[in-house]
mmCIF file of C-alpha atoms in Angstrom:
data_model
loop_
_atom_site.group_PDB
_atom_site.id
_atom_site.type_symbol
_atom_site.label_atom_id
_atom_site.label_comp_id
_atom_site.label_asym_id
_atom_site.label_seq_id
_atom_site.Cartn_x
_atom_site.Cartn_y
_atom_site.Cartn_z
ATOM 1 C CA MET A 22 5.327 29.731 8.803
ATOM 2 C CA GLU A 23 4.309 26.268 9.806
ATOM 3 C CA GLN A 24 6.381 23.372 8.939
ATOM 4 C CA GLU A 25 5.856 19.734 7.382
ATOM 5 C CA PHE A 26 7.479 17.341 8.365
ATOM 6 C CA ASN A 27 8.082 13.707 7.017
ATOM 7 C CA ASN A 28 8.671 11.061 9.969
ATOM 8 C CA LYS A 29 8.646 11.482 13.862
ATOM 9 C CA GLU A 30 12.943 11.367 13.243
ATOM 10 C CA ASP A 31 12.146 14.205 10.402
ATOM 11 C CA ILE A 32 11.028 15.961 13.656
ATOM 12 C CA VAL A 33 13.279 14.891 17.020
ATOM 13 C CA SER A 34 16.351 15.377 14.554
ATOM 14 C CA ASP A 35 14.862 18.931 14.361
ATOM 15 C CA ILE A 36 14.192 19.411 17.891
ATOM 16 C CA LYS A 37 18.082 19.179 18.241
ATOM 17 C CA THR A 38 19.591 20.943 15.393
ATOM 18 C CA ALA A 39 16.768 23.905 16.333
ATOM 19 C CA ALA A 40 18.480 27.172 17.040
ATOM 20 C CA CYS A 41 15.246 28.984 18.688
ATOM 21 C CA GLY A 42 13.826 28.155 21.348
ATOM 22 C CA GLU A 43 10.473 29.361 19.300
ATOM 23 C CA LYS A 44 11.704 26.665 16.562
ATOM 24 C CA LYS A 45 11.872 24.362 19.147
ATOM 25 C CA GLN A 46 8.751 24.570 20.174
ATOM 26 C CA GLN A 47 6.791 25.121 16.809
ATOM 27 C CA THR A 48 7.819 21.541 16.775
ATOM 28 C CA GLU A 49 7.443 19.852 19.505
ATOM 29 C CA GLN A 50 3.661 21.165 19.928
ATOM 30 C CA ASN A 51 4.597 19.508 15.284
ATOM 31 C CA ILE A 52 5.374 15.756 17.264
ATOM 32 C CA ALA A 53 2.367 16.352 20.042
ATOM 33 C CA ALA A 54 0.467 16.326 17.403
ATOM 34 C CA THR A 55 2.089 13.797 15.370
ATOM 35 C CA SER A 56 0.683 10.977 17.258
ATOM 36 C CA PRO A 57 0.666 7.191 16.097
ATOM 37 C CA PHE A 58 -2.769 7.179 15.916
ATOM 38 C CA GLU A 59 -3.467 10.938 13.476
ATOM 39 C CA ALA A 60 -0.889 9.913 10.872
ATOM 40 C CA ASP A 61 -2.978 6.325 10.738
ATOM 41 C CA LYS A 62 -6.227 8.600 10.500
ATOM 42 C CA GLN A 63 -3.889 11.458 8.311
ATOM 43 C CA ILE A 64 -3.029 7.917 5.986
ATOM 44 C CA LYS A 65 -5.830 6.481 6.047
ATOM 45 C CA ASP A 66 -8.238 9.490 5.342
ATOM 46 C CA ARG A 67 -5.848 9.998 2.172
ATOM 47 C CA PHE A 68 -6.882 7.100 1.006
ATOM 48 C CA LEU A 69 -10.545 7.300 1.792
ATOM 49 C CA LEU A 70 -9.948 11.117 -0.672
ATOM 50 C CA ALA A 71 -8.132 8.572 -3.462
ATOM 51 C CA GLU A 72 -11.010 6.042 -2.986
ATOM 52 C CA ILE A 73 -13.693 8.588 -3.913
ATOM 53 C CA GLU A 74 -11.817 10.091 -6.776
ATOM 54 C CA GLU A 75 -11.532 6.456 -8.815
ATOM 55 C CA ILE A 76 -15.629 6.227 -8.354
ATOM 56 C CA LYS A 77 -16.714 9.357 -9.763
ATOM 57 C CA ALA A 78 -13.927 9.028 -11.973
ATOM 58 C CA ASP A 79 -16.336 5.490 -12.699
ATOM 59 C CA LEU A 80 -18.779 6.257 -12.740
ATOM 60 C CA ALA A 81 -18.842 10.209 -14.194
ATOM 61 C CA ASP A 82 -20.630 9.610 -17.461
ATOM 62 C CA ALA A 83 -24.185 6.557 -14.953
ATOM 63 C CA ILE A 84 -23.997 9.638 -12.535
ATOM 64 C CA SER A 85 -24.910 12.845 -14.966
ATOM 65 C CA ARG A 86 -27.265 10.052 -16.524
ATOM 66 C CA ASN A 87 -28.720 8.596 -13.412
ATOM 67 C CA ASP A 88 -28.378 5.799 -14.458
ATOM 68 C CA ILE A 89 -29.439 4.119 -12.141
ATOM 69 C CA ARG A 90 -28.287 0.090 -12.654
ATOM 70 C CA GLU A 91 -24.509 1.320 -13.541
ATOM 71 C CA ILE A 92 -24.860 3.164 -11.161
ATOM 72 C CA PHE A 93 -25.720 -0.089 -8.948
ATOM 73 C CA ASP A 94 -24.329 -2.636 -10.255
ATOM 74 C CA TYR A 95 -21.060 -0.603 -9.376
ATOM 75 C CA PHE A 96 -20.718 -1.773 -6.190
ATOM 76 C CA ASN A 97 -22.543 -4.841 -7.091
ATOM 77 C CA ILE A 98 -25.742 -3.871 -5.568
ATOM 78 C CA GLY A 99 -29.051 -5.956 -7.881
ATOM 79 C CA VAL A 100 -31.056 -4.034 -9.950
ATOM 80 C CA PHE A 101 -34.603 -5.853 -12.263
ATOM 81 C CA ILE A 102 -37.298 -3.371 -14.425
ATOM 82 C CA GLN A 103 -40.230 -4.686 -13.794
ATOM 83 C CA ARG A 104 -42.634 -4.426 -16.484
ATOM 84 C CA ASN A 105 -43.980 -1.294 -15.996
ATOM 85 C CA GLY A 106 -40.876 0.681 -16.290
ATOM 86 C CA LEU A 107 -39.781 1.460 -13.047
ATOM 87 C CA PHE A 108 -37.052 -0.034 -11.375
ATOM 88 C CA GLY A 109 -35.782 -3.378 -8.041
ATOM 89 C CA LEU A 110 -32.951 -3.623 -6.027
ATOM 90 C CA SER A 111 -31.413 -6.468 -4.508
ATOM 91 C CA GLU A 112 -31.301 -4.264 -1.323
ATOM 92 C CA TYR A 113 -30.211 -1.029 -0.383
ATOM 93 C CA ARG A 114 -27.001 0.274 0.865
ATOM 94 C CA GLN A 115 -24.439 2.988 1.142
ATOM 95 C CA PRO A 116 -21.386 2.529 -1.462
ATOM 96 C CA SER A 117 -19.096 0.941 1.553
ATOM 97 C CA LYS A 118 -18.715 1.413 5.689
ATOM 98 C CA ASN A 119 -17.625 4.864 4.634
ATOM 99 C CA ILE A 120 -18.310 5.993 1.285
ATOM 100 C CA THR A 121 -21.337 7.271 1.605
ATOM 101 C CA TYR A 122 -23.124 7.927 -1.750
ATOM 102 C CA SER A 123 -23.035 11.873 -1.245
ATOM 103 C CA ASP A 124 -19.269 11.229 -1.044
ATOM 104 C CA ILE A 125 -19.366 10.806 -4.877
ATOM 105 C CA GLY A 126 -21.341 12.704 -5.825
ATOM 106 C CA ILE A 127 -24.848 11.395 -5.999
ATOM 107 C CA ASP A 128 -29.083 12.676 -4.907
ATOM 108 C CA GLU A 129 -30.439 10.253 -3.467
ATOM 109 C CA GLU A 130 -33.726 11.613 -3.992
ATOM 110 C CA LYS A 131 -32.856 11.237 -7.647
ATOM 111 C CA LEU A 132 -31.297 7.934 -8.358
ATOM 112 C CA ILE A 133 -34.289 5.882 -5.726
ATOM 113 C CA GLU A 134 -36.743 7.865 -7.674
ATOM 114 C CA ASN A 135 -37.834 4.915 -10.077
ATOM 115 C CA VAL A 136 -37.733 2.399 -7.640
ATOM 116 C CA VAL A 137 -40.273 0.514 -5.632
ATOM 117 C CA LYS A 138 -39.498 -2.284 -4.740
ATOM 118 C CA ILE A 139 -36.095 -3.652 -1.777
ATOM 119 C CA SER A 140 -35.526 -7.386 -2.156
ATOM 120 C CA GLY A 141 -33.806 -8.266 0.711
ATOM 121 C CA ASN A 142 -32.164 -5.652 2.925
ATOM 122 C CA ALA A 143 -32.187 -1.541 3.429
ATOM 123 C CA ASP A 144 -30.054 -0.275 4.849
ATOM 124 C CA PHE A 145 -30.121 3.620 5.806
ATOM 125 C CA ARG A 146 -27.425 4.430 7.335
ATOM 126 C CA HIS A 147 -25.356 7.708 6.447
ATOM 127 C CA SER A 148 -28.424 7.934 3.773
ATOM 128 C CA SER A 149 -29.388 11.181 3.278
ATOM 129 C CA LEU A 150 -32.783 10.727 1.543
ATOM 130 C CA LYS A 151 -35.894 12.453 3.730
ATOM 131 C CA ASN A 152 -38.452 10.440 2.092
ATOM 132 C CA PHE A 153 -38.936 7.034 0.394
ATOM 133 C CA GLY A 154 -39.784 7.664 -2.701
ATOM 134 C CA LYS A 155 -42.503 5.030 -5.531
ATOM 135 C CA ILE A 156 -40.339 2.555 -2.861
ATOM 136 C CA LEU A 157 -44.240 0.436 -1.417
ATOM 137 C CA SER A 158 -42.076 -2.873 -0.401
ATOM 138 C CA ILE A 159 -38.592 -4.104 1.468
ATOM 139 C CA GLY A 160 -38.016 -7.329 1.599
ATOM 140 C CA GLY A 161 -35.571 -7.733 4.114
ATOM 141 C CA CYS A 162 -34.948 -5.496 7.502
ATOM 142 C CA ALA A 163 -35.000 -1.913 7.283
ATOM 143 C CA ASP A 164 -32.054 -0.230 9.431
ATOM 144 C CA PHE A 165 -32.330 3.732 10.103
ATOM 145 C CA ARG A 166 -30.184 4.378 12.437
ATOM 146 C CA HIS A 167 -27.482 7.672 11.638
ATOM 147 C CA SER A 168 -30.107 7.816 8.929
ATOM 148 C CA ASN A 169 -32.914 10.893 8.369
ATOM 149 C CA PHE A 170 -36.068 8.231 9.260
ATOM 150 C CA ARG A 171 -38.176 8.091 12.668
ATOM 151 C CA PRO A 172 -39.852 5.409 13.211
ATOM 152 C CA ASP A 173 -43.213 8.503 12.893
ATOM 153 C CA MET A 174 -42.845 8.724 9.249
ATOM 154 C CA ASN A 175 -44.575 6.544 6.539
ATOM 155 C CA LEU A 176 -42.631 3.132 6.112
ATOM 156 C CA PRO A 177 -43.314 1.465 2.633
ATOM 157 C CA LYS A 178 -44.439 -2.268 4.070
ATOM 158 C CA ILE A 179 -41.178 -4.256 5.032
ATOM 159 C CA ASP A 180 -41.066 -8.049 6.047
ATOM 160 C CA GLY A 181 -37.998 -7.990 8.646
ATOM 161 C CA LYS A 182 -36.654 -6.420 11.869
ATOM 162 C CA ILE A 183 -37.331 -2.439 11.703
ATOM 163 C CA ILE A 184 -34.020 -0.954 13.099
ATOM 164 C CA PHE A 185 -33.810 2.444 14.742
ATOM 165 C CA TYR A 186 -32.134 3.279 17.700
ATOM 166 C CA GLU A 187 -28.892 2.063 18.510
ATOM 167 C CA ARG A 188 -30.190 -0.040 21.873
ATOM 168 C CA GLN A 189 -33.339 -0.234 20.855
ATOM 169 C CA THR A 190 -34.792 -2.764 22.471
ATOM 170 C CA LEU A 191 -36.949 -6.108 21.454
ATOM 171 C CA LEU A 192 -40.322 -4.050 22.683
ATOM 172 C CA GLN A 193 -39.440 -0.990 20.745
ATOM 173 C CA GLY A 194 -38.804 -2.927 17.592
ATOM 174 C CA LEU A 195 -42.261 -4.422 17.759
ATOM 175 C CA LEU A 196 -44.391 -1.605 18.576
ATOM 176 C CA ILE A 197 -42.549 0.307 15.751
ATOM 177 C CA LYS A 198 -43.457 -3.503 13.685
ATOM 178 C CA LEU A 199 -46.913 -3.409 15.161
ATOM 179 C CA PHE A 200 -47.817 0.273 14.478
ATOM 180 C CA SER A 201 -45.698 0.506 11.018
ATOM 181 C CA GLU A 202 -48.973 -2.510 9.969
ATOM 182 C CA ILE A 203 -51.572 -1.251 11.674
ATOM 183 C CA ARG A 204 -51.224 1.710 9.160
ATOM 184 C CA HIS A 205 -50.417 -0.617 6.229
ATOM 185 C CA LEU A 206 -54.026 -1.657 6.754
ATOM 186 C CA PHE A 207 -55.055 1.967 7.067
ATOM 187 C CA LYS A 208 -54.221 3.080 3.473
ATOM 188 C CA LYS A 209 -55.781 -0.488 1.822
#
């Protein structure tokens, strides 16, 4: 029999009027659980869920058709069509710092299935991708922290810095880059 309180004043008032010791104890536990930080987190979570639902509603048709142009345009990522009918992107990233494509119900594997080039940076943090699909090159830096990608995978050609670890040293970055470049030489 949990009781929901709207603010701390309600909780304090309830403690004062509690006739039963059990109810008072439950109310005190609610106060402990309702710290300012927890309340802020709950408010942020509600806004985040509302934002996700709004994006889902806005993109419902595009998601069902896997309309790469409409989806990436919505998140201000440029899409261009190459002569062969495949796509290129100006950059790659999740919709926002707190929202991923999978949160919105978008299958990332399907979303990038016809992408062959990323002109700028590629931020794969928190991505659900397990492979690069048809992506052949990334024109900028590539960030793979907190993703499914590993340094020993077959990476596309990456012109910029490659980041796999939170505290990656310059030497580790150079070795990963060198290893990636050597792989590309042997592919040809």
